[in-house]
mmCIF file of C-alpha atoms in Angstrom:
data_model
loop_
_atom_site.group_PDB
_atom_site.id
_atom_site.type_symbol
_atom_site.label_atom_id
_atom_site.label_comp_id
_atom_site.label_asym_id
_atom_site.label_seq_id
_atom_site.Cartn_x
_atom_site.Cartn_y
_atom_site.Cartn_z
ATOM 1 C CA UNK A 9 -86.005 -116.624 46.078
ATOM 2 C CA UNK A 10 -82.739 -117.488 44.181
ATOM 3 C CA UNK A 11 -81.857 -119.756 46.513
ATOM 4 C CA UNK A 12 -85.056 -121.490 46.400
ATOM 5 C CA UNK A 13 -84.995 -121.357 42.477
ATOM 6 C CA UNK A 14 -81.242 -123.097 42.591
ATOM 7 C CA UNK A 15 -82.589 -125.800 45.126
ATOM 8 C CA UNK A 16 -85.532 -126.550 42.223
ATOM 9 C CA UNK A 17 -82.747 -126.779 39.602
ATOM 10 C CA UNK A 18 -80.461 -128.949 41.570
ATOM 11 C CA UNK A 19 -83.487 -131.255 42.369
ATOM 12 C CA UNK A 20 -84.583 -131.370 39.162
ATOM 13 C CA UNK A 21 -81.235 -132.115 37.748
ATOM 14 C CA UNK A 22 -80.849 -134.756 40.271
ATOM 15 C CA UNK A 23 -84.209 -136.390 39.396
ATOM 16 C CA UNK A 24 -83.723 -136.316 35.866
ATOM 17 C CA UNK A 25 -80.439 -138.392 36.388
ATOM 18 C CA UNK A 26 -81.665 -141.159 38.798
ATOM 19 C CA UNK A 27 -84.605 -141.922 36.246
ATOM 20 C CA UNK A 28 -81.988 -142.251 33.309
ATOM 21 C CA UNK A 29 -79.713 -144.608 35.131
ATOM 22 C CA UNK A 30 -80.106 -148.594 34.443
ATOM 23 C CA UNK A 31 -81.266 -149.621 37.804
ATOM 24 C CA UNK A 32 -83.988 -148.879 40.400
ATOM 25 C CA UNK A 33 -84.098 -146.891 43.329
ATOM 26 C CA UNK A 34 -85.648 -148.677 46.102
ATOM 27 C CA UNK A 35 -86.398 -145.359 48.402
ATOM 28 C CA UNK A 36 -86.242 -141.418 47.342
ATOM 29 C CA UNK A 37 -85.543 -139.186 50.009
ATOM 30 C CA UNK A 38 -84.384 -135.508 49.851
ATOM 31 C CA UNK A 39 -85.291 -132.427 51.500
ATOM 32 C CA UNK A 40 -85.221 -128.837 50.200
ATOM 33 C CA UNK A 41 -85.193 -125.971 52.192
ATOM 34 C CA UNK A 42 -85.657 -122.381 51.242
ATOM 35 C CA UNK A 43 -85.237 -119.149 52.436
ATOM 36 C CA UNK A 44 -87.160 -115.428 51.325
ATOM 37 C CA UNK A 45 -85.584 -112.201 51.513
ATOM 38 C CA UNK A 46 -87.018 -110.066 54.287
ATOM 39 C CA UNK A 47 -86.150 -106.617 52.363
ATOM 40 C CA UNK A 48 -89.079 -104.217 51.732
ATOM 41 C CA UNK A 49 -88.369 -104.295 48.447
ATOM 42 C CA UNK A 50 -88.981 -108.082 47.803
ATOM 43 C CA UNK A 51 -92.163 -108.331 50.197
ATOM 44 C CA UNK A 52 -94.780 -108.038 47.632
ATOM 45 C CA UNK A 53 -92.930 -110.663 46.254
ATOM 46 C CA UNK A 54 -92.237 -112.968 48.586
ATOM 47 C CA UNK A 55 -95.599 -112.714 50.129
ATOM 48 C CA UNK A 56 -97.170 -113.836 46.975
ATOM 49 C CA UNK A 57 -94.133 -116.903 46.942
ATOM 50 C CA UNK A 58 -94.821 -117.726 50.581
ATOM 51 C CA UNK A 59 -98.718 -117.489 49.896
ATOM 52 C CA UNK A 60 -98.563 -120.078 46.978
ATOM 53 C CA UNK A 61 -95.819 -122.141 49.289
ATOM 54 C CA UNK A 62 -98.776 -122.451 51.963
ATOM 55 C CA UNK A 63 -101.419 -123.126 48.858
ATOM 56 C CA UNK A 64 -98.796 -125.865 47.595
ATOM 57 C CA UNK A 65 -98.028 -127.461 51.281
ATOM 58 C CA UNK A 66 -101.891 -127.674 52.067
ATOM 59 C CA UNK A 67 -102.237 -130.064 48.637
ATOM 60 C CA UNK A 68 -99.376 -132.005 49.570
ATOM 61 C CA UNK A 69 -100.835 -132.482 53.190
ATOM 62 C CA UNK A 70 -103.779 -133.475 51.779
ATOM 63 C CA UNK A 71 -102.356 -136.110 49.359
ATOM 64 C CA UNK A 72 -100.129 -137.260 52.343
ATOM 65 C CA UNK A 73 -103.088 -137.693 54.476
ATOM 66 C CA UNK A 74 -104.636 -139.525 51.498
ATOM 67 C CA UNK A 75 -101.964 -141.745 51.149
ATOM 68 C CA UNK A 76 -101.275 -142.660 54.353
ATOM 69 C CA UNK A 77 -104.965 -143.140 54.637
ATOM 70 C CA UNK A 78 -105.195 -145.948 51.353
ATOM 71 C CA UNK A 79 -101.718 -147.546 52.977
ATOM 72 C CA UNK A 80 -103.412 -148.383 55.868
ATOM 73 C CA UNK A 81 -107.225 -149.390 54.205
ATOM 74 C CA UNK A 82 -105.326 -152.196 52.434
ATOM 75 C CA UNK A 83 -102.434 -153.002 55.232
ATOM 76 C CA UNK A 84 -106.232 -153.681 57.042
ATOM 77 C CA UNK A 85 -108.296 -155.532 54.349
ATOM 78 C CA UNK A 86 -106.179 -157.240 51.985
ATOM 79 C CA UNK A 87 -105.448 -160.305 54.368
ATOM 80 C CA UNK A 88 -109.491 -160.817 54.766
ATOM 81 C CA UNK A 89 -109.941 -160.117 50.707
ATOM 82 C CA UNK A 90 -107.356 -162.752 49.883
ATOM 83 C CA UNK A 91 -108.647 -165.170 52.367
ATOM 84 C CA UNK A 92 -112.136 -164.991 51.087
ATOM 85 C CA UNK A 93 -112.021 -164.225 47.298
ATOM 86 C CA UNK A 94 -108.145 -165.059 46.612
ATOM 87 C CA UNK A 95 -104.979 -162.931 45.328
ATOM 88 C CA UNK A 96 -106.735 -160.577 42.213
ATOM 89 C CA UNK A 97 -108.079 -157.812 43.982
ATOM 90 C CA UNK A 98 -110.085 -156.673 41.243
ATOM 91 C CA UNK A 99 -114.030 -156.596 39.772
ATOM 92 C CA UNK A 100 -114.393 -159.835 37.564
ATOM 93 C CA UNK A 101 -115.692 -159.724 34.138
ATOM 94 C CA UNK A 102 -119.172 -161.272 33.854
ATOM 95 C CA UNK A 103 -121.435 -162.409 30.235
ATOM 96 C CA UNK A 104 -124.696 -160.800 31.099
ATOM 97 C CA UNK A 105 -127.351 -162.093 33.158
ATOM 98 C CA UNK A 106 -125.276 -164.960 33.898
ATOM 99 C CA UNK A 107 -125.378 -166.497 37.926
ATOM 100 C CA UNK A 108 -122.587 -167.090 39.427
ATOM 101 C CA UNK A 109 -120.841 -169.159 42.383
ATOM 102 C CA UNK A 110 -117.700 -167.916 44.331
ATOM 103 C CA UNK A 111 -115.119 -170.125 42.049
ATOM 104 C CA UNK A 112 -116.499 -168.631 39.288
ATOM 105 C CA UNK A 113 -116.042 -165.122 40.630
ATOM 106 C CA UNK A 114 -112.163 -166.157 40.889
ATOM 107 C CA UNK A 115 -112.557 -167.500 36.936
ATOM 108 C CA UNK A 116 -114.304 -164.115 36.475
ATOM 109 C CA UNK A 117 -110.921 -162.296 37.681
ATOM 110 C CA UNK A 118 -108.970 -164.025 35.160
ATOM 111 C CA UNK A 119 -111.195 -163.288 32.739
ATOM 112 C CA UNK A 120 -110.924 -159.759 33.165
ATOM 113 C CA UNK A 121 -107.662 -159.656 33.032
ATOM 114 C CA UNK A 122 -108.045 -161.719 29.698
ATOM 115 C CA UNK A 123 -110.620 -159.192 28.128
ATOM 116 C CA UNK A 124 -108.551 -156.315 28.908
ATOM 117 C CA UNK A 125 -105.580 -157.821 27.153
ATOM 118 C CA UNK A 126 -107.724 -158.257 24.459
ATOM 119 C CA UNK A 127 -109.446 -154.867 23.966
ATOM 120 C CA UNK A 128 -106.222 -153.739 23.910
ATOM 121 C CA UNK A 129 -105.331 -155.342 21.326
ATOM 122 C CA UNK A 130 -102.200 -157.310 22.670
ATOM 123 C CA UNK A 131 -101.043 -159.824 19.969
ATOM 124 C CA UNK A 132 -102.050 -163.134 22.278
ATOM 125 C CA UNK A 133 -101.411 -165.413 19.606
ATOM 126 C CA UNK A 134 -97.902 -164.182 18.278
ATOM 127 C CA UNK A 135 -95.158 -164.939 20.828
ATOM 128 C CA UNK A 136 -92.589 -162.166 19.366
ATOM 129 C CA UNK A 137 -94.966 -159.688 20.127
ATOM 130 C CA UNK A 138 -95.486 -160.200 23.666
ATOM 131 C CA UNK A 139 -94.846 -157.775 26.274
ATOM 132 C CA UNK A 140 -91.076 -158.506 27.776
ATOM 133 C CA UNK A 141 -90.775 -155.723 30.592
ATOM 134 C CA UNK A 142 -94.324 -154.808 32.527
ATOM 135 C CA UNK A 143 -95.289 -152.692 35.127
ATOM 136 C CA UNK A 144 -98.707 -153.222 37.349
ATOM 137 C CA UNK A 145 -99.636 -149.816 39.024
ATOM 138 C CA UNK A 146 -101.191 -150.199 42.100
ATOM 139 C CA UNK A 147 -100.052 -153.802 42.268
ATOM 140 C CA UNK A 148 -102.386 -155.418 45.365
ATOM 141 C CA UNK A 149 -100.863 -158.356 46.507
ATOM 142 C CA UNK A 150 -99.646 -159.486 42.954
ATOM 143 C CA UNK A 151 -102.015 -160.920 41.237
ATOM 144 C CA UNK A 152 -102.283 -159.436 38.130
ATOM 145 C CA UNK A 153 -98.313 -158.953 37.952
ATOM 146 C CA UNK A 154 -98.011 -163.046 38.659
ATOM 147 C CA UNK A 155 -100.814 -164.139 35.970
ATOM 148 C CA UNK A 156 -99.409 -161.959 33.050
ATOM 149 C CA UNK A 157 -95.338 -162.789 34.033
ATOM 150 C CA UNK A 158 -96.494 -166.492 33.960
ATOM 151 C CA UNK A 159 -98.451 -165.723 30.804
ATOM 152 C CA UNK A 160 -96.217 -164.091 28.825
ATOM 153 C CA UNK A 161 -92.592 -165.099 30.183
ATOM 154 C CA UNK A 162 -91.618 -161.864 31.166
ATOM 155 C CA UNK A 163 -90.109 -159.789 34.039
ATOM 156 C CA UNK A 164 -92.835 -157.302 36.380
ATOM 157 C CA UNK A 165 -92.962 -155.235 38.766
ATOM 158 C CA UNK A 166 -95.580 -154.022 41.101
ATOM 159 C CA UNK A 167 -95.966 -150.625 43.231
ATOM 160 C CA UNK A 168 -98.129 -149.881 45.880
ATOM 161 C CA UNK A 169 -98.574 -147.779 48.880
ATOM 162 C CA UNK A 170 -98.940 -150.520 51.117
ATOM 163 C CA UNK A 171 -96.205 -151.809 52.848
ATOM 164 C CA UNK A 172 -98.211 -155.293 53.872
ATOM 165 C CA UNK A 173 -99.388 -155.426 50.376
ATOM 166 C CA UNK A 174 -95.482 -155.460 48.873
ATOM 167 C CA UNK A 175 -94.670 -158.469 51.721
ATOM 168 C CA UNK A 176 -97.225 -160.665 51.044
ATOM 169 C CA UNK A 177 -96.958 -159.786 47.136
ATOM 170 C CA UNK A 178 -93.466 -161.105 46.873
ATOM 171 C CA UNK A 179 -93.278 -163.732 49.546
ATOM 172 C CA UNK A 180 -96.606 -165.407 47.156
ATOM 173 C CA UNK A 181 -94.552 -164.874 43.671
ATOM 174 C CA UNK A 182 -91.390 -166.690 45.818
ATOM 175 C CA UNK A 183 -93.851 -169.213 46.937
ATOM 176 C CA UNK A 184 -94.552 -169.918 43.011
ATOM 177 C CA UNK A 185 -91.178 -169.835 41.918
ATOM 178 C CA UNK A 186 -91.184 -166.059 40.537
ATOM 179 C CA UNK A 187 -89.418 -164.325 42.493
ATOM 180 C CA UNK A 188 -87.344 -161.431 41.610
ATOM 181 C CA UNK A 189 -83.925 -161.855 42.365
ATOM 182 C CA UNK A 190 -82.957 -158.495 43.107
ATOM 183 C CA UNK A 191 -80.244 -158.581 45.666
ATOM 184 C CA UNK A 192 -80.342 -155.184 47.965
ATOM 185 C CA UNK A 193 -77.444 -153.640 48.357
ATOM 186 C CA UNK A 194 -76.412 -153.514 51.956
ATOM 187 C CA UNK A 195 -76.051 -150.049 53.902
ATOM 188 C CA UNK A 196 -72.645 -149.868 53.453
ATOM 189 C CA UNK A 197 -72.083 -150.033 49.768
ATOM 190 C CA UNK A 198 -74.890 -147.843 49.034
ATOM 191 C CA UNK A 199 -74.288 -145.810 45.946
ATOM 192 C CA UNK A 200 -72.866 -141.859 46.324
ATOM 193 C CA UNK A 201 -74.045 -139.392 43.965
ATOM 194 C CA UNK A 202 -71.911 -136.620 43.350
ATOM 195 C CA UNK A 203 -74.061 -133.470 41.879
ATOM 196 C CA UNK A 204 -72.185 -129.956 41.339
ATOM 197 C CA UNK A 205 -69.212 -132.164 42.853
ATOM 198 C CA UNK A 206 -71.129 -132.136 46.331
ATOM 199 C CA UNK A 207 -72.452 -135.747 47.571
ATOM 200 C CA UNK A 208 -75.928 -134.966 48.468
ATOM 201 C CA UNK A 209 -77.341 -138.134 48.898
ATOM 202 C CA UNK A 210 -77.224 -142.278 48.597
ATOM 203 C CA UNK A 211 -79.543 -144.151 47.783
ATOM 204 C CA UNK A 212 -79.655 -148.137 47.548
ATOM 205 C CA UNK A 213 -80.276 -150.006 43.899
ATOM 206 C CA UNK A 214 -81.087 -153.144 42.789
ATOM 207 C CA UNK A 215 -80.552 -154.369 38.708
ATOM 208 C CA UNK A 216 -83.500 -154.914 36.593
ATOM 209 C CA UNK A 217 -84.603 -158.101 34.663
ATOM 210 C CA UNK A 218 -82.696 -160.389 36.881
ATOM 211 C CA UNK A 219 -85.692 -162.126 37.669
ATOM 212 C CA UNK A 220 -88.960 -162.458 36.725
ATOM 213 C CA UNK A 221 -91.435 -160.670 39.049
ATOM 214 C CA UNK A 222 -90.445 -158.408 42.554
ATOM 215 C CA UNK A 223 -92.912 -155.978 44.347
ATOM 216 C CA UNK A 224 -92.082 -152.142 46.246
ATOM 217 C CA UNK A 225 -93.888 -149.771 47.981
ATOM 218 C CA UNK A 226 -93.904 -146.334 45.593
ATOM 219 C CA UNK A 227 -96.582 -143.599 44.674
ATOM 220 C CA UNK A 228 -97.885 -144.327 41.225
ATOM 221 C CA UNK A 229 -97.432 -140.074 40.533
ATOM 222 C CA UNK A 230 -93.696 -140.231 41.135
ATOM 223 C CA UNK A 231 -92.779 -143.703 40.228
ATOM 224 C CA UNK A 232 -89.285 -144.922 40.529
ATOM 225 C CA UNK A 233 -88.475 -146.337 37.295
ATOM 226 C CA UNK A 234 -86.031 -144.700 34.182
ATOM 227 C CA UNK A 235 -88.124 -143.339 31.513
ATOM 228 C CA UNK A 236 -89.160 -145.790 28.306
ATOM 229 C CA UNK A 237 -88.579 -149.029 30.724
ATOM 230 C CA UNK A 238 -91.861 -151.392 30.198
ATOM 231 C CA UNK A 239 -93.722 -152.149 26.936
ATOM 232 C CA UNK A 240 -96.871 -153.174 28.884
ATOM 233 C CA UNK A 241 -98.009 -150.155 31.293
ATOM 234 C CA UNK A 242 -100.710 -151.900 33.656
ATOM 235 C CA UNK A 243 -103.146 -150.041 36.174
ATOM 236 C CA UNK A 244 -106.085 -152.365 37.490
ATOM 237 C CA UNK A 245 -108.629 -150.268 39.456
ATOM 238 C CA UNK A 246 -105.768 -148.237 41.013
ATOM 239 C CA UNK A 247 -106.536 -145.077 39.091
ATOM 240 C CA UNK A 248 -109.862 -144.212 41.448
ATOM 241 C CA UNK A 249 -107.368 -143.617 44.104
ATOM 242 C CA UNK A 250 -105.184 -140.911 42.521
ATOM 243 C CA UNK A 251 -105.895 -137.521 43.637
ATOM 244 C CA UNK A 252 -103.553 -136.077 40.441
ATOM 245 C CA UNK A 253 -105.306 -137.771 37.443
ATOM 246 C CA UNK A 254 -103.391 -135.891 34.799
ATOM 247 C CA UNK A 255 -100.013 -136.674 36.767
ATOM 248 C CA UNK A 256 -101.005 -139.967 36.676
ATOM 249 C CA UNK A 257 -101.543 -140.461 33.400
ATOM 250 C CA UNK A 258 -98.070 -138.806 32.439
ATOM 251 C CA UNK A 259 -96.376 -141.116 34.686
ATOM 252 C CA UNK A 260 -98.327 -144.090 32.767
ATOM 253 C CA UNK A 261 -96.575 -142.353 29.525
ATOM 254 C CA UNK A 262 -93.577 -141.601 31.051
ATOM 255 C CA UNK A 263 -92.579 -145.012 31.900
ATOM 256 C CA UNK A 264 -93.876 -146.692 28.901
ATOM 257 C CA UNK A 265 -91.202 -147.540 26.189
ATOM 258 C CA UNK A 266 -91.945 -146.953 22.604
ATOM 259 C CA UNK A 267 -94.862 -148.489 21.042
ATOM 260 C CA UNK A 268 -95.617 -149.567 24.461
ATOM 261 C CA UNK A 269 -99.429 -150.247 25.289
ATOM 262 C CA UNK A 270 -100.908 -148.573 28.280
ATOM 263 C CA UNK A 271 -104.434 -150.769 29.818
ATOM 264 C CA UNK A 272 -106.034 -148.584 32.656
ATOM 265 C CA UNK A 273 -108.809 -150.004 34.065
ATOM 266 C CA UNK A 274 -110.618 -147.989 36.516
ATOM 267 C CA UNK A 275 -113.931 -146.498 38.117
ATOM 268 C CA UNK A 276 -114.963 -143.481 37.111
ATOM 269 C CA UNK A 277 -118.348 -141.484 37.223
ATOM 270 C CA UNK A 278 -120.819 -141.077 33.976
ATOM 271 C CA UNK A 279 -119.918 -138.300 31.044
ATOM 272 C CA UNK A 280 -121.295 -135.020 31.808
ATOM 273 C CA UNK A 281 -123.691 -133.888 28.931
ATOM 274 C CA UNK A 282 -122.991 -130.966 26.263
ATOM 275 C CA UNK A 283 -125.095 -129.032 28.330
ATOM 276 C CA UNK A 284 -123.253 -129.851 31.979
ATOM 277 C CA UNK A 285 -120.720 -128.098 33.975
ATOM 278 C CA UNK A 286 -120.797 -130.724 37.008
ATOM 279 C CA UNK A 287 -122.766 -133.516 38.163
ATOM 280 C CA UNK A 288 -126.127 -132.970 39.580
ATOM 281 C CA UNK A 289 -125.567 -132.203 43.536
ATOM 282 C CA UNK A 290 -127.189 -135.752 44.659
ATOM 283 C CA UNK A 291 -124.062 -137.060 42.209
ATOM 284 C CA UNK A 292 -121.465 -135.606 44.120
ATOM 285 C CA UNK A 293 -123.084 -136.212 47.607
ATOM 286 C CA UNK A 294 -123.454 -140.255 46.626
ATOM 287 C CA UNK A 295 -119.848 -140.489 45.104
ATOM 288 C CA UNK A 296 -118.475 -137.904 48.680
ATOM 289 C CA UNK A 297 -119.890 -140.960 50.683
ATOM 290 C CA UNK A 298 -117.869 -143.816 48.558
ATOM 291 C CA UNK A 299 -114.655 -141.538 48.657
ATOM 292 C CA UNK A 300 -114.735 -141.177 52.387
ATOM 293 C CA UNK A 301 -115.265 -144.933 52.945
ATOM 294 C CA UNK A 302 -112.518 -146.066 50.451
ATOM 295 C CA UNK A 303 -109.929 -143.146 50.503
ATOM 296 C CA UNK A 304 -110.244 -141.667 47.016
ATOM 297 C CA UNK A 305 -110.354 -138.577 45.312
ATOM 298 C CA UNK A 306 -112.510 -136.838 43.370
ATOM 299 C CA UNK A 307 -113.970 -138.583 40.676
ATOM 300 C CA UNK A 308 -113.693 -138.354 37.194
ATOM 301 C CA UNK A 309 -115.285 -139.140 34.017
ATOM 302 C CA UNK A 310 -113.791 -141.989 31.020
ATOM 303 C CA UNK A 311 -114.141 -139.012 28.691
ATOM 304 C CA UNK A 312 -111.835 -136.836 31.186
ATOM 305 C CA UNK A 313 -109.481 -139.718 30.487
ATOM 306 C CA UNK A 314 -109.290 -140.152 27.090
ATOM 307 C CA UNK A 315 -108.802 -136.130 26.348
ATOM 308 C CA UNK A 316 -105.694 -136.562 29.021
ATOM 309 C CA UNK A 317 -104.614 -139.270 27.072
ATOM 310 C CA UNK A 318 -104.793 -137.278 23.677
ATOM 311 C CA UNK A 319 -102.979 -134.455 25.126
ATOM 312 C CA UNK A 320 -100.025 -136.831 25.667
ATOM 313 C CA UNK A 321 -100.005 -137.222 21.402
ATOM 314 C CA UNK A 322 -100.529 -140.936 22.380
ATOM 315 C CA UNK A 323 -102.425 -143.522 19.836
ATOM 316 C CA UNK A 324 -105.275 -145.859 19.698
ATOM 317 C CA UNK A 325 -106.812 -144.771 21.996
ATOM 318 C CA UNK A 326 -110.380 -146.233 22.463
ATOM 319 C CA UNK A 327 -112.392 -146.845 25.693
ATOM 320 C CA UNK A 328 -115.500 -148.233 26.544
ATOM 321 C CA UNK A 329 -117.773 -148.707 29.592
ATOM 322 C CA UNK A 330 -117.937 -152.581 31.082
ATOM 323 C CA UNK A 331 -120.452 -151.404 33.840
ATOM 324 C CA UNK A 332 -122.696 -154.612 32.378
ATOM 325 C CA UNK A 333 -120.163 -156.812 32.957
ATOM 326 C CA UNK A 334 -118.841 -156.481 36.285
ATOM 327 C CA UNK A 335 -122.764 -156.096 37.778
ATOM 328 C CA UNK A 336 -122.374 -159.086 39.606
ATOM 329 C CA UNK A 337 -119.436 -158.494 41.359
ATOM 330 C CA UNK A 338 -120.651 -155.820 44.496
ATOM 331 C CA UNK A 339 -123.500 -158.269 45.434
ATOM 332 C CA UNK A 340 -121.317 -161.004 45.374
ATOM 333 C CA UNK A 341 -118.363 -158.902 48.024
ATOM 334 C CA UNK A 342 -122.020 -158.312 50.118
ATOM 335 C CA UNK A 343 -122.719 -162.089 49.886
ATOM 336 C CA UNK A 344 -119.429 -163.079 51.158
ATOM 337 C CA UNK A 345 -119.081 -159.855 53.559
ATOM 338 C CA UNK A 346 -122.230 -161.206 55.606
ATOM 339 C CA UNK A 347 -121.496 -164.390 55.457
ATOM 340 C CA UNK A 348 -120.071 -166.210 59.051
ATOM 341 C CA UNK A 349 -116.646 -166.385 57.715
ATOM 342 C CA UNK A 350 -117.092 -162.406 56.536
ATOM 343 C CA UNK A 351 -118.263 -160.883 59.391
ATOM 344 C CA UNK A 352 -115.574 -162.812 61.847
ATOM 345 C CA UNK A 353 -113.186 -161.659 59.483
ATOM 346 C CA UNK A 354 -114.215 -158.341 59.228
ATOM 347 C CA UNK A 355 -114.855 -157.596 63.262
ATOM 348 C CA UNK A 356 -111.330 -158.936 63.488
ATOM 349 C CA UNK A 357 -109.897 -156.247 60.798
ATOM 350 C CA UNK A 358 -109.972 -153.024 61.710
ATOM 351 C CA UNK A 359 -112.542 -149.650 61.641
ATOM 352 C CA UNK A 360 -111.191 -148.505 58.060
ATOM 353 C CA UNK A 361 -112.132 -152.257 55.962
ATOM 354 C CA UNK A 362 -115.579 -152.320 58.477
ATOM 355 C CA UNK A 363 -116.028 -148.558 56.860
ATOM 356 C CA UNK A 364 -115.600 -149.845 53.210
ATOM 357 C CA UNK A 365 -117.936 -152.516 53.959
ATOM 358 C CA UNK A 366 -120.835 -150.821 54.990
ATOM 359 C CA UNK A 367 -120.109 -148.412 51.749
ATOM 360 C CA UNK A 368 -120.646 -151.358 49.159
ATOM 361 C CA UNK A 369 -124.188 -150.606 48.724
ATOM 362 C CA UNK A 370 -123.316 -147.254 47.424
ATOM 363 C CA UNK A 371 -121.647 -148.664 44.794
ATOM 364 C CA UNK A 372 -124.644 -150.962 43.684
ATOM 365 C CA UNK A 373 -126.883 -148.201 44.019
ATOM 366 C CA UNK A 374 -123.772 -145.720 41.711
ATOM 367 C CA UNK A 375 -124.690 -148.380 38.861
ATOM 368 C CA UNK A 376 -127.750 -148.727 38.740
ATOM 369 C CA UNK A 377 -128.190 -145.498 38.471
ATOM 370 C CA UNK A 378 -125.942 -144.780 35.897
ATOM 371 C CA UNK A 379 -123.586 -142.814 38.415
ATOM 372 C CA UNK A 380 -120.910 -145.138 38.396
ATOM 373 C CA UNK A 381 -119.151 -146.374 35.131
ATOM 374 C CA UNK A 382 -116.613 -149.432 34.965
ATOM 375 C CA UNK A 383 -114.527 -148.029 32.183
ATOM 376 C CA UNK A 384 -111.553 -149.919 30.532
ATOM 377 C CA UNK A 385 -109.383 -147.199 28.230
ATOM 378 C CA UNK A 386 -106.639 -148.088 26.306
ATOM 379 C CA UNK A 387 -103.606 -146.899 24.091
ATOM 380 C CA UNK A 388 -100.005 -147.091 22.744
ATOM 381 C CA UNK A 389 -97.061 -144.851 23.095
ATOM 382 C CA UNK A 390 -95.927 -143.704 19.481
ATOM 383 C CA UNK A 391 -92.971 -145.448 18.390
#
């Protein structure tokens, strides 16, 4: 046990240092071992350790198998999205009752991204205020980091889980001129840290803000960035697929500088009631079906959000559900999905994006049933 409580220490200590230093780690590797006494007089003990050490492993196989599982759905589908509906892999923002054709549904992307910035409250008309340093969590292939760097003139960065996601991501911003510039550093000048004077590791680094937008594969709970580095935190429907909302969310605040504004964008299901403890059983079964198609979680609600959010002491926080807005988007995926050009490209793509297809219904039927809720929830980071 002490040995496994030094180990935590030492990681810890090690963690804390990488995320203070002025550069980026572009892979985190290290491996802990421990080892539990085997005298009588620490068994109760160690049987309750090695108890919640099995408890602890069978969540962290679970979020690996998760993870791998959303690598691989968009390593599959993100080619035939971006063929068919272009590089924002995102619900567009509709006016109601309005009828739409497929370039509009690419308008409709921009627009979203437009109407979030403006909920949010982001100064759009006064250039000094602008957001200099961004970060889009759960990137795509770019889009989103692309539109706002070109927007605003300033430097992004994308994660995702998905290494064909990060490729395509950065060779379209070098295609447009945006490219980071981030030179890696080659295999032999990779950086030594020295920790209790041992060398336990090296890691490779790249400089920030030498550029203006680059892309990496990284887990949005454990993201590889110095704490206080962007003033514009930036999550486009990427928050559905965290299994860890609340470690989400303090990653969001983590990385957010000082009066920094944080936009999450994401689907979650309808507010329980005063009277509710759960969802009503036909709930969960409907939302079980979408999760197992499209490799997510559980679900949670925009109020679950906002009281994370306000245990984090952040401000301005307000929320609201666009479910109106986006309800011609899912019919419009269907559309395209059956049309000739769909269905060649889906046959062509792989059993995980044909599985998501025949799921889109679900989500239809989610909102109009008031199930499903396409919530938009905002705030800043105190000063």
């Amino acid at each position: 046990m002490a040995l496994l409580a030094t180990a935590t220490v030492a990681f810890k200590t090690i963690n804390t240092q990488i995320r203070n230093r002025s550069f980026l780690p572009l892979q985190k590797h290290l491996s802990l071992s421990s080892s539990l006494s085997s005298f009588s007089f620490f068994r109760t003990v160690s049987g309750r350790a090695m108890e919640l050490e099995r408890k602890n492993s069978t969540v962290i196989d679970e979020n690996g198998v998760l993870k791998k599982g959303i690598a691989e759905f968009y390593d599959e589908s993100s080619a035939i999205w971006e063929d068919i509906w272009g590089d924002h892999m995102h619900h567009g923002f509709y006016p109601p009752d309005s009828t739409v054709s497929l370039s509009d549904h690419r308008a409709a992307q921009i627009q979203m991204i437009e109407q979030a910035l403006r909920f949010a409250s982001i100064p759009l008309e006064d250039e000094r205020k602008w957001p200099k340093k961004i970060v889009d969590v759960g990137c795509g292939i770019g889009g989103s980091s692309r539109y706002l760097t070109q927007k605003f003139g300033a430097t992004a960065v994308g994660i995702t889980l998905s290494p064909v996601q990060v490729q395509r991501a950065n060779a379209l911003a070098a295609a447009q001129g945006l490219a980071n510039k981030c030179i890696a550093v080659a295999l032999q000048d990779l950086v030594w840290f020295e920790i209790l004077n041992l060398e336990l590791f090296r890691r490779p680094f790249c400089e920030m803000g030498t550029g203006q937008v680059s892309f990496q594969v990284a887990d949005a709970l454990d993201q590889p960035f110095p704490d206080g580095q962007f003033d514009l935190v930036w999550s486009m429907e990427s928050g559905e697929h965290m299994p860890d909302k609340a470690k989400f969310v303090s990653e969001l605040a983590r990385v957010a500088a000082p009066g920094a504004t944080i936009i999450i964008v994401t689907w979650c299901h309808r507010d329980l009631g005063p009277d509710e403890e759960s969802l009503k059983p036909w709930e969960e079964k409907h939302l079980k079906k979408i999760c197992d198609a499209f490799y997510l979680p559980a679900w949670c609600s925009t109020a679950d959000y906002v009281r994370l959010l306000e245990s984090l002491s952040l401000q301005d926080i307000k929320s609201e559900d666009w479910s109106p807005y986006v309800a011609p988007f899912w019919p419009a995926v269907i559309r395209s999905a059956l049309s000739w050009k769909g269905l060649t490209s889906l046959l062509r793509s792989g059993l995980k994006t044909i599985k998501g297809a025949l799921a889109m219904p679900l989500m239809i039927e989610g909102f109009k049933k008031d199930l499903i809720k396409f919530a938009i929830i905002t705030c800043r980071k105190p000063e």
